[in-house]
Amino acid sequence: MSDSALLERLAGAIEGMDANAVKSLARDALAAGLSPATVLNEGLSLGMRRVGQKFNAGDMFMPEVLVACDVYFAGLEVVRPLLAASEGENRLGTMVLGNIHGDIHTVGKNVAIPVFEANGLRVIDVGESLDDQVFVDAIRKHKPQIVGLGTYMTSTFMHTGETVAAIAKAGLRSQVKIICGGPAVDAEAARRMGADDASDDAWKAVDKIRKLLGK
Ligand code: B12
């Protein structure tokens, strides 16, 4: 089977919510010589993006999305141990990532993290519904180049300004770029609140992060 056919079948297994198929296809793709980053970026991620599009179009329902996420994670189990050892690790820099106070949504963050890792970020996940001080402490501890703010509701996205202000008050704003992520974000509004950018799509966010870091 050609590489593109293998990747297409992998994506199809996620859309079809078939965990067994996704694992064996991921192994086949690696055995065929595809890099772990390619298997994630062009196979597993393609399937997850299509699931998101179907959900937004009303062609898939939330329980199905959650099963598809589990299938995505089953495929990730195969690929993830190899990712850290591959070309991806820490090429772009370090990201501290966490959800703004009041936000407990985890699925999007957990889907985004491997995408960021496969594209060269070392990601430190500091958790959900965080006080602004947690971001400040994590920046001091891990010295990231980029901070990701998970904001999955309008109310928490609107808190961005306060979190950015806390980082600035601690004298750390000039040391980091800040990007918001989640379905309710808007890049212009994020900039008005003092962040650098925002994205509702992990794969597009990688390009934005590259630009922000000048890479
Ligand atoms: C699943 C879900 C839940 C689950 C969460 C389970 C979990 N463990 O995550 C539960 C049931 C707990 C929940 C609760 C609530 N939810 Co809810 N939830 C959703 C739902 C249906 C899907 C979210 C999801 O998983 N999407 C799939 C993932 C893959 O997509 P994603 O999150 O957008 O992530 C992608 C990108 O955004 C990006 N990304 C993710 N993180 C990051 C971070 C960075 C830095 C970057 C750059 C990119 C990035 O990468 C991902 C892949 O591209 C959405 C509806 C929707 N259309 O999104 C509502 C939604 C987010 N929820 C909403 C609301 C209001 C609530 C509740 C207040 C409901 C209630 N009345 O109780 C509570 C609040 C909980 C809280 N305090 O946080 C609203 C928010 C509306 C708004 N604009 O404010 C939404 C949009 C539904 C709606 N249309 O009303 N929710």
Short mmCIF file of C-alpha atoms and ligand atoms in Angstrom, two decimals:
data_model
loop_
_atom_site.label_atom_id
_atom_site.label_comp_id
_atom_site.label_asym_id
_atom_site.label_seq_id
_atom_site.Cartn_x
_atom_site.Cartn_y
_atom_site.Cartn_z
CA MET A 1 0.00 0.00 0.00
CA SER A 2 1.30 3.51 -0.79
CA ASP A 3 2.20 5.91 2.03
CA SER A 4 -0.72 8.20 1.24
CA ALA A 5 -3.15 5.25 1.16
CA LEU A 6 -1.87 4.12 4.58
CA LEU A 7 -2.30 7.61 6.05
CA GLU A 8 -5.77 7.89 4.52
CA ARG A 9 -6.79 4.55 6.06
CA LEU A 10 -5.45 5.70 9.42
CA ALA A 11 -7.55 8.87 9.24
CA GLY A 12 -10.54 6.77 8.17
CA ALA A 13 -10.13 4.49 11.20
CA ILE A 14 -10.48 7.52 13.50
CA GLU A 15 -13.55 8.76 11.65
CA GLY A 16 -14.91 5.19 11.83
CA MET A 17 -14.04 4.99 15.57
CA ASP A 18 -12.09 1.73 15.15
CA ALA A 19 -9.42 1.52 17.87
CA ASN A 20 -8.03 -1.88 16.80
CA ALA A 21 -7.61 -0.79 13.20
CA VAL A 22 -5.97 2.48 14.22
CA LYS A 23 -3.32 0.69 16.27
CA SER A 24 -2.41 -1.83 13.60
CA LEU A 25 -2.45 0.82 10.85
CA ALA A 26 -0.18 3.09 12.92
CA ARG A 27 2.24 0.16 13.35
CA ASP A 28 2.05 -0.59 9.60
CA ALA A 29 2.79 3.05 8.77
CA LEU A 30 5.84 3.08 11.05
CA ALA A 31 7.00 -0.27 9.66
CA ALA A 32 6.68 1.18 6.15
CA GLY A 33 9.25 3.80 7.18
CA LEU A 34 7.01 6.81 7.81
CA SER A 35 8.30 9.04 10.61
CA PRO A 36 6.29 9.21 13.86
CA ALA A 37 5.65 12.93 13.20
CA THR A 38 4.22 12.13 9.74
CA VAL A 39 1.99 9.40 11.16
CA LEU A 40 0.65 11.88 13.71
CA ASN A 41 0.46 15.00 11.53
CA GLU A 42 -0.82 13.44 8.33
CA GLY A 43 -2.69 10.37 9.57
CA LEU A 44 -4.06 10.57 13.12
CA SER A 45 -4.46 14.36 13.04
CA LEU A 46 -6.17 14.29 9.66
CA GLY A 47 -8.77 11.92 11.11
CA MET A 48 -9.29 14.11 14.18
CA ARG A 49 -9.66 17.26 12.06
CA ARG A 50 -12.31 15.55 9.96
CA VAL A 51 -14.12 14.51 13.13
CA GLY A 52 -14.11 18.16 14.24
CA GLN A 53 -15.47 19.28 10.87
CA LYS A 54 -18.22 16.65 10.97
CA PHE A 55 -19.13 17.66 14.52
CA ASN A 56 -19.33 21.34 13.54
CA ALA A 57 -21.47 20.43 10.52
CA GLY A 58 -23.84 18.42 12.74
CA ASP A 59 -22.84 15.15 11.03
CA MET A 60 -21.35 13.67 14.21
CA PHE A 61 -22.55 13.96 17.79
CA MET A 62 -20.57 14.57 20.98
CA PRO A 63 -20.55 10.95 22.22
CA GLU A 64 -19.08 9.94 18.85
CA VAL A 65 -16.48 12.71 19.07
CA LEU A 66 -15.43 11.45 22.49
CA VAL A 67 -15.10 7.87 21.16
CA ALA A 68 -13.12 9.19 18.16
CA CYS A 69 -10.84 11.03 20.62
CA ASP A 70 -10.21 7.75 22.46
CA VAL A 71 -9.35 6.12 19.13
CA TYR A 72 -6.98 9.03 18.37
CA PHE A 73 -5.33 8.47 21.77
CA ALA A 74 -5.08 4.70 21.06
CA GLY A 75 -3.16 5.53 17.88
CA LEU A 76 -1.06 8.02 19.81
CA GLU A 77 -0.01 5.31 22.27
CA VAL A 78 1.74 3.59 19.37
CA VAL A 79 3.44 6.73 18.06
CA ARG A 80 4.10 8.81 21.16
CA PRO A 81 7.05 6.86 22.64
CA LEU A 82 8.86 7.31 19.34
CA LEU A 83 8.06 11.01 18.99
CA ALA A 84 10.28 12.19 21.83
CA ALA A 85 13.21 10.33 20.33
CA SER A 86 12.51 11.63 16.83
CA GLU A 87 13.27 14.92 15.10
CA GLY A 88 10.36 16.70 16.77
CA GLU A 89 11.54 17.16 20.32
CA ASN A 90 12.29 20.72 21.45
CA ARG A 91 13.16 22.11 18.00
CA LEU A 92 10.76 25.02 18.42
CA GLY A 93 11.11 25.58 22.16
CA THR A 94 9.18 25.04 25.37
CA MET A 95 5.49 25.78 25.95
CA VAL A 96 3.73 26.11 29.28
CA LEU A 97 0.09 25.22 28.61
CA GLY A 98 -2.89 25.42 30.94
CA ASN A 99 -6.52 26.42 31.18
CA ILE A 100 -7.54 29.81 32.46
CA HIS A 101 -9.42 30.02 35.75
CA GLY A 102 -12.92 28.50 35.55
CA ASP A 103 -12.25 26.31 32.52
CA ILE A 104 -12.20 22.54 32.99
CA HIS A 105 -12.43 21.42 29.32
CA THR A 106 -9.62 18.92 28.70
CA VAL A 107 -10.35 17.19 25.38
CA GLY A 108 -9.09 20.01 23.11
CA LYS A 109 -5.96 20.48 25.19
CA ASN A 110 -5.22 16.76 25.11
CA VAL A 111 -5.71 16.66 21.34
CA ALA A 112 -3.52 19.74 20.85
CA ILE A 113 -0.57 18.65 23.02
CA PRO A 114 0.67 15.79 20.80
CA VAL A 115 0.28 18.01 17.74
CA PHE A 116 2.52 20.63 19.37
CA GLU A 117 4.99 17.94 20.49
CA ALA A 118 5.16 16.36 17.05
CA ASN A 119 6.01 19.78 15.66
CA GLY A 120 8.94 20.42 17.95
CA LEU A 121 7.58 21.92 21.16
CA ARG A 122 8.30 20.54 24.61
CA VAL A 123 4.92 20.99 26.28
CA ILE A 124 4.50 21.39 30.03
CA ASP A 125 0.81 20.91 30.85
CA VAL A 126 0.11 22.78 34.08
CA GLY A 127 -3.56 21.79 34.30
CA GLU A 128 -7.07 23.22 34.27
CA SER A 129 -8.94 26.09 35.92
CA LEU A 130 -5.74 27.73 37.10
CA ASP A 131 -5.15 30.81 39.18
CA ASP A 132 -3.09 33.33 37.24
CA GLN A 133 -0.26 32.84 39.72
CA VAL A 134 0.17 29.23 38.50
CA PHE A 135 1.14 30.58 35.07
CA VAL A 136 3.56 33.05 36.68
CA ASP A 137 5.20 30.32 38.77
CA ALA A 138 5.39 27.92 35.80
CA ILE A 139 7.07 30.57 33.63
CA ARG A 140 9.66 31.21 36.36
CA LYS A 141 10.26 27.47 36.78
CA HIS A 142 10.28 26.21 33.19
CA LYS A 143 11.45 29.33 31.29
CA PRO A 144 9.22 28.68 28.23
CA GLN A 145 9.35 30.73 25.05
CA ILE A 146 5.58 30.41 24.65
CA VAL A 147 2.58 30.22 26.95
CA GLY A 148 -0.63 28.55 25.76
CA LEU A 149 -3.86 29.62 27.44
CA GLY A 150 -6.68 27.09 27.07
CA THR A 151 -9.93 29.06 26.94
CA TYR A 152 -12.88 27.00 25.74
CA MET A 153 -15.69 29.34 26.76
CA THR A 154 -16.27 33.02 26.03
CA SER A 155 -16.22 33.77 29.76
CA THR A 156 -12.76 32.28 30.24
CA PHE A 157 -11.43 33.74 26.99
CA MET A 158 -12.49 37.16 28.30
CA HIS A 159 -10.28 36.52 31.34
CA THR A 160 -7.18 36.51 29.06
CA GLY A 161 -6.41 40.18 29.86
CA GLU A 162 -6.20 39.46 33.58
CA THR A 163 -3.89 36.48 33.10
CA VAL A 164 -1.64 38.46 30.75
CA ALA A 165 -1.62 41.36 33.26
CA ALA A 166 -0.53 38.98 36.04
CA ILE A 167 2.34 37.74 33.86
CA ALA A 168 3.28 41.35 33.04
CA LYS A 169 3.08 42.42 36.71
CA ALA A 170 5.57 39.65 37.54
CA GLY A 171 7.95 41.21 34.99
CA LEU A 172 7.78 38.18 32.68
CA ARG A 173 5.73 39.43 29.72
CA SER A 174 8.72 40.28 27.50
CA GLN A 175 10.16 36.77 27.98
CA VAL A 176 7.20 34.87 26.49
CA LYS A 177 4.79 34.91 23.58
CA ILE A 178 1.20 34.13 24.55
CA ILE A 179 -1.34 32.27 22.41
CA CYS A 180 -4.94 31.44 23.36
CA GLY A 181 -6.69 28.31 22.11
CA GLY A 182 -10.20 26.88 22.07
CA PRO A 183 -13.41 27.04 20.04
CA ALA A 184 -14.45 30.48 21.32
CA VAL A 185 -11.24 32.44 20.63
CA ASP A 186 -10.64 35.34 18.26
CA ALA A 187 -7.14 36.53 17.34
CA GLU A 188 -7.99 40.25 17.23
CA ALA A 189 -9.73 40.13 20.60
CA ALA A 190 -6.81 38.15 22.05
CA ARG A 191 -4.40 40.86 20.91
CA ARG A 192 -6.61 43.58 22.35
CA MET A 193 -6.40 41.74 25.69
CA GLY A 194 -2.60 41.68 25.52
CA ALA A 195 -1.94 38.17 24.15
CA ASP A 196 -0.05 37.68 20.88
CA ASP A 197 -2.43 35.44 18.94
CA ALA A 198 -5.20 32.83 19.18
CA SER A 199 -6.36 29.77 17.29
CA ASP A 200 -9.27 27.35 17.31
CA ASP A 201 -7.20 24.75 15.44
CA ALA A 202 -4.07 23.08 16.84
CA TRP A 203 -2.54 22.49 13.42
CA LYS A 204 -2.98 26.12 12.31
CA ALA A 205 -1.72 27.19 15.73
CA VAL A 206 1.62 25.50 14.99
CA ASP A 207 2.19 27.91 12.08
CA LYS A 208 1.23 30.86 14.28
CA ILE A 209 3.61 29.69 17.02
CA ARG A 210 6.42 29.31 14.48
CA LYS A 211 5.84 32.90 13.35
CA LEU A 212 5.66 34.22 16.91
CA LEU A 213 8.97 32.54 17.71
CA GLY A 214 10.53 33.73 14.45
CA LYS A 215 11.21 30.15 13.25
C1 B12 B 1 -17.12 18.28 25.59
C2 B12 B 1 -17.64 19.60 26.10
C3 B12 B 1 -17.82 19.72 27.49
C4 B12 B 1 -17.44 18.64 28.47
C5 B12 B 1 -15.93 18.71 28.72
C6 B12 B 1 -15.30 17.35 28.90
C7 B12 B 1 -13.80 17.46 28.93
N1 B12 B 1 -13.22 16.65 29.76
O1 B12 B 1 -13.19 18.23 28.21
C8 B12 B 1 -18.28 19.05 29.72
C9 B12 B 1 -19.62 18.33 29.66
C10 B12 B 1 -17.63 18.81 31.08
C11 B12 B 1 -18.51 20.54 29.45
C12 B12 B 1 -18.89 21.44 30.42
C13 B12 B 1 -19.24 22.76 30.16
N2 B12 B 1 -19.30 23.35 28.95
CO1 B12 B 1 -18.60 22.54 27.32
N3 B12 B 1 -18.37 21.83 25.61
C14 B12 B 1 -17.96 20.67 25.20
C15 B12 B 1 -18.02 20.63 23.65
C16 B12 B 1 -19.32 19.90 23.29
C17 B12 B 1 -16.88 19.99 22.92
C18 B12 B 1 -15.50 20.49 23.30
C19 B12 B 1 -14.49 19.57 22.67
O2 B12 B 1 -13.99 18.66 23.30
N4 B12 B 1 -14.20 19.79 21.37
C20 B12 B 1 -13.27 18.96 20.59
C21 B12 B 1 -11.84 19.54 20.71
C22 B12 B 1 -10.87 18.66 19.94
O3 B12 B 1 -11.89 20.84 20.10
P1 B12 B 1 -11.33 22.12 20.82
O4 B12 B 1 -11.57 22.08 22.27
O5 B12 B 1 -11.77 23.33 20.09
O6 B12 B 1 -9.75 21.98 20.63
C23 B12 B 1 -9.12 22.22 19.36
C24 B12 B 1 -8.58 23.64 19.22
O7 B12 B 1 -9.35 24.59 19.92
C25 B12 B 1 -7.15 23.54 19.62
N5 B12 B 1 -6.77 23.85 20.99
C26 B12 B 1 -7.24 23.29 22.11
N6 B12 B 1 -6.59 23.77 23.17
C27 B12 B 1 -5.69 24.65 22.73
C28 B12 B 1 -4.78 25.44 23.42
C29 B12 B 1 -3.96 26.31 22.69
C30 B12 B 1 -2.99 27.18 23.44
C31 B12 B 1 -4.05 26.39 21.27
C32 B12 B 1 -3.20 27.35 20.53
C33 B12 B 1 -4.97 25.58 20.58
C34 B12 B 1 -5.77 24.73 21.31
O8 B12 B 1 -6.77 22.19 19.43
C35 B12 B 1 -7.89 21.33 19.29
C36 B12 B 1 -7.73 20.64 17.93
O9 B12 B 1 -7.70 21.59 16.91
C37 B12 B 1 -18.08 22.16 23.30
C38 B12 B 1 -18.77 22.48 21.98
C39 B12 B 1 -17.82 22.78 20.86
N7 B12 B 1 -18.33 22.94 19.69
O10 B12 B 1 -16.62 22.92 21.05
C40 B12 B 1 -18.78 22.71 24.54
C41 B12 B 1 -18.54 24.14 24.94
C42 B12 B 1 -17.06 24.48 24.85
N8 B12 B 1 -18.95 24.14 26.35
C43 B12 B 1 -19.62 25.19 26.69
C44 B12 B 1 -20.17 25.43 27.98
C45 B12 B 1 -20.98 26.71 28.15
C46 B12 B 1 -19.98 24.54 29.04
C47 B12 B 1 -20.58 24.62 30.44
C48 B12 B 1 -20.67 26.01 31.08
C49 B12 B 1 -21.95 23.96 30.31
C50 B12 B 1 -22.82 23.99 31.51
N9 B12 B 1 -23.82 24.84 31.42
O11 B12 B 1 -22.53 23.29 32.48
C51 B12 B 1 -19.69 23.68 31.26
C52 B12 B 1 -18.52 24.44 31.89
C53 B12 B 1 -17.37 23.63 32.33
C54 B12 B 1 -16.21 24.48 32.74
N10 B12 B 1 -16.30 25.15 33.89
O12 B12 B 1 -15.22 24.51 32.06
C55 B12 B 1 -19.78 26.13 25.51
C56 B12 B 1 -18.96 27.39 25.57
C57 B12 B 1 -19.78 28.50 24.96
C58 B12 B 1 -19.06 29.77 24.98
N11 B12 B 1 -18.73 30.29 23.80
O13 B12 B 1 -18.81 30.30 26.03
C59 B12 B 1 -19.48 25.21 24.28
C60 B12 B 1 -18.85 25.90 23.06
C61 B12 B 1 -20.86 24.58 23.89
C62 B12 B 1 -21.86 25.61 23.39
N12 B12 B 1 -21.95 25.82 22.10
O14 B12 B 1 -22.54 26.20 24.16
N13 B12 B 1 -18.33 20.82 28.12
#
